PDB file of C-alpha atoms in Angstrom:
ATOM      1  CA  MET A   1      -7.881   0.362 -32.638  1.00  0.00           C
ATOM      2  CA  GLY A   2      -9.210   1.582 -29.280  1.00  0.00           C
ATOM      3  CA  THR A   3     -10.982  -0.710 -27.142  1.00  0.00           C
ATOM      4  CA  GLY A   4     -12.262  -2.961 -30.038  1.00  0.00           C
ATOM      5  CA  SER A   5     -15.602  -4.059 -30.783  1.00  0.00           C
ATOM      6  CA  ILE A   6     -17.859  -6.435 -28.807  1.00  0.00           C
ATOM      7  CA  TRP A   7     -16.532  -9.324 -31.153  1.00  0.00           C
ATOM      8  CA  HIS A   8     -13.104  -8.829 -29.983  1.00  0.00           C
ATOM      9  CA  TRP A   9     -14.076  -9.089 -26.397  1.00  0.00           C
ATOM     10  CA  VAL A  10     -16.242 -12.263 -27.138  1.00  0.00           C
ATOM     11  CA  ILE A  11     -13.239 -13.939 -28.737  1.00  0.00           C
ATOM     12  CA  VAL A  12     -10.926 -12.999 -25.845  1.00  0.00           C
ATOM     13  CA  LEU A  13     -13.430 -14.224 -23.276  1.00  0.00           C
ATOM     14  CA  LEU A  14     -13.652 -17.462 -25.334  1.00  0.00           C
ATOM     15  CA  VAL A  15      -9.854 -17.972 -25.414  1.00  0.00           C
ATOM     16  CA  ILE A  16      -9.603 -17.378 -21.794  1.00  0.00           C
ATOM     17  CA  VAL A  17     -12.363 -20.090 -21.132  1.00  0.00           C
ATOM     18  CA  LEU A  18     -10.568 -22.509 -23.384  1.00  0.00           C
ATOM     19  CA  LEU A  19      -7.154 -21.955 -21.775  1.00  0.00           C
ATOM     20  CA  PHE A  20      -8.210 -22.104 -18.088  1.00  0.00           C
ATOM     21  CA  GLY A  21     -11.510 -23.762 -18.108  1.00  0.00           C
ATOM     22  CA  ALA A  22     -14.860 -22.615 -16.769  1.00  0.00           C
ATOM     23  CA  LYS A  23     -14.190 -23.979 -13.308  1.00  0.00           C
ATOM     24  CA  ARG A  24     -10.895 -22.410 -12.869  1.00  0.00           C
ATOM     25  CA  ILE A  25     -11.875 -18.695 -13.857  1.00  0.00           C
ATOM     26  CA  PRO A  26     -13.568 -18.107 -10.500  1.00  0.00           C
ATOM     27  CA  GLU A  27     -10.602 -19.321  -8.636  1.00  0.00           C
ATOM     28  CA  LEU A  28      -8.382 -16.969 -10.574  1.00  0.00           C
ATOM     29  CA  ALA A  29     -10.629 -14.109 -10.010  1.00  0.00           C
ATOM     30  CA  LYS A  30     -10.702 -14.820  -6.315  1.00  0.00           C
ATOM     31  CA  GLY A  31      -6.976 -14.977  -6.015  1.00  0.00           C
ATOM     32  CA  LEU A  32      -6.657 -11.765  -8.056  1.00  0.00           C
ATOM     33  CA  GLY A  33      -9.047 -10.092  -5.742  1.00  0.00           C
ATOM     34  CA  SER A  34      -7.204 -11.308  -2.511  1.00  0.00           C
ATOM     35  CA  GLY A  35      -3.882 -10.210  -3.998  1.00  0.00           C
ATOM     36  CA  VAL A  36      -5.178  -6.611  -4.572  1.00  0.00           C
ATOM     37  CA  LYS A  37      -6.745  -6.594  -1.208  1.00  0.00           C
ATOM     38  CA  ASN A  38      -3.428  -7.532   0.484  1.00  0.00           C
ATOM     39  CA  PHE A  39      -1.406  -5.068  -1.623  1.00  0.00           C
ATOM     40  CA  LYS A  40      -3.956  -2.160  -0.541  1.00  0.00           C
ATOM     41  CA  LYS A  41      -3.480  -3.371   3.026  1.00  0.00           C
ATOM     42  CA  ALA A  42       0.368  -3.231   2.758  1.00  0.00           C
ATOM     43  CA  ILE A  43       0.112   0.189   1.345  1.00  0.00           C
ATOM     44  CA  LYS A  44      -1.939   1.401   4.122  1.00  0.00           C
ATOM     45  CA  GLU A  45       0.158  -0.127   6.638  1.00  0.00           C
ATOM     46  CA  ASP A  46       3.328   1.508   5.117  1.00  0.00           C
ATOM     47  CA  ASP A  47       1.642   4.884   5.132  1.00  0.00           C
ATOM     48  CA  GLU A  48       0.800   4.482   8.836  1.00  0.00           C
ATOM     49  CA  ASP A  49       4.449   3.565   9.627  1.00  0.00           C
ATOM     50  CA  GLN A  50       5.601   6.515   7.610  1.00  0.00           C
ATOM     51  CA  GLU A  51       3.456   8.833   9.621  1.00  0.00           C
ATOM     52  CA  LYS A  52       4.637   7.448  12.960  1.00  0.00           C
ATOM     53  CA  ILE A  53       8.179   7.819  11.843  1.00  0.00           C
ATOM     54  CA  THR A  54       7.633  11.443  10.830  1.00  0.00           C
ATOM     55  CA  GLN A  55       5.892  12.170  14.220  1.00  0.00           C
ATOM     56  CA  ASN A  56       8.651  10.640  16.180  1.00  0.00           C
ATOM     57  CA  THR A  57      11.273  12.431  14.271  1.00  0.00           C
ATOM     58  CA  GLN A  58       9.436  15.778  14.777  1.00  0.00           C
ATOM     59  CA  ALA A  59       9.137  15.087  18.595  1.00  0.00           C
ATOM     60  CA  LYS A  60      12.728  14.383  19.136  1.00  0.00           C
ATOM     61  CA  PRO A  61      14.268  17.712  18.391  1.00  0.00           C
ATOM     62  CA  GLN A  62      11.807  19.445  20.667  1.00  0.00           C
ATOM     63  CA  SER A  63      12.820  17.156  23.684  1.00  0.00           C
ATOM     64  CA  GLU A  64      16.425  17.669  22.860  1.00  0.00           C
ATOM     65  CA  ASN A  65      16.107  21.352  22.813  1.00  0.00           C
ATOM     66  CA  ILE A  66      14.415  21.168  26.295  1.00  0.00           C
ATOM     67  CA  GLN A  67      17.185  19.051  27.658  1.00  0.00           C
ATOM     68  CA  SER A  68      19.832  21.359  26.188  1.00  0.00           C
ATOM     69  CA  THR A  69      18.290  24.321  27.670  1.00  0.00           C
ATOM     70  CA  GLU A  70      18.062  22.640  31.057  1.00  0.00           C
ATOM     71  CA  SER A  71      21.599  21.585  31.128  1.00  0.00           C
ATOM     72  CA  THR A  72      22.735  25.123  30.149  1.00  0.00           C
ATOM     73  CA  SER A  73      20.764  26.709  32.882  1.00  0.00           C
ATOM     74  CA  GLU A  74      22.344  24.228  35.457  1.00  0.00           C
ATOM     75  CA  GLN A  75      25.747  25.095  34.219  1.00  0.00           C
ATOM     76  CA  LYS A  76      25.180  28.767  34.886  1.00  0.00           C
ATOM     77  CA  HIS A  77      24.171  28.105  38.628  1.00  0.00           C
TER      78      HIS A  77
END
């Protein structure tokens, strides 16, 4: 089993050429490459968005604490 011999890969390549044609294979490879590129770009953008959300979430409680401290000191006066 495993990865097979060279003849298995030659047969698989031959079947692919017969099914899609020699002219269409580069188009398929180009489409696959652009799909992978777009997927990686979307993952990167999602990670950046998640970092911004995390930073905003961490920043809010600090500002709320400052406001509550200020309002408490104003009530004492």
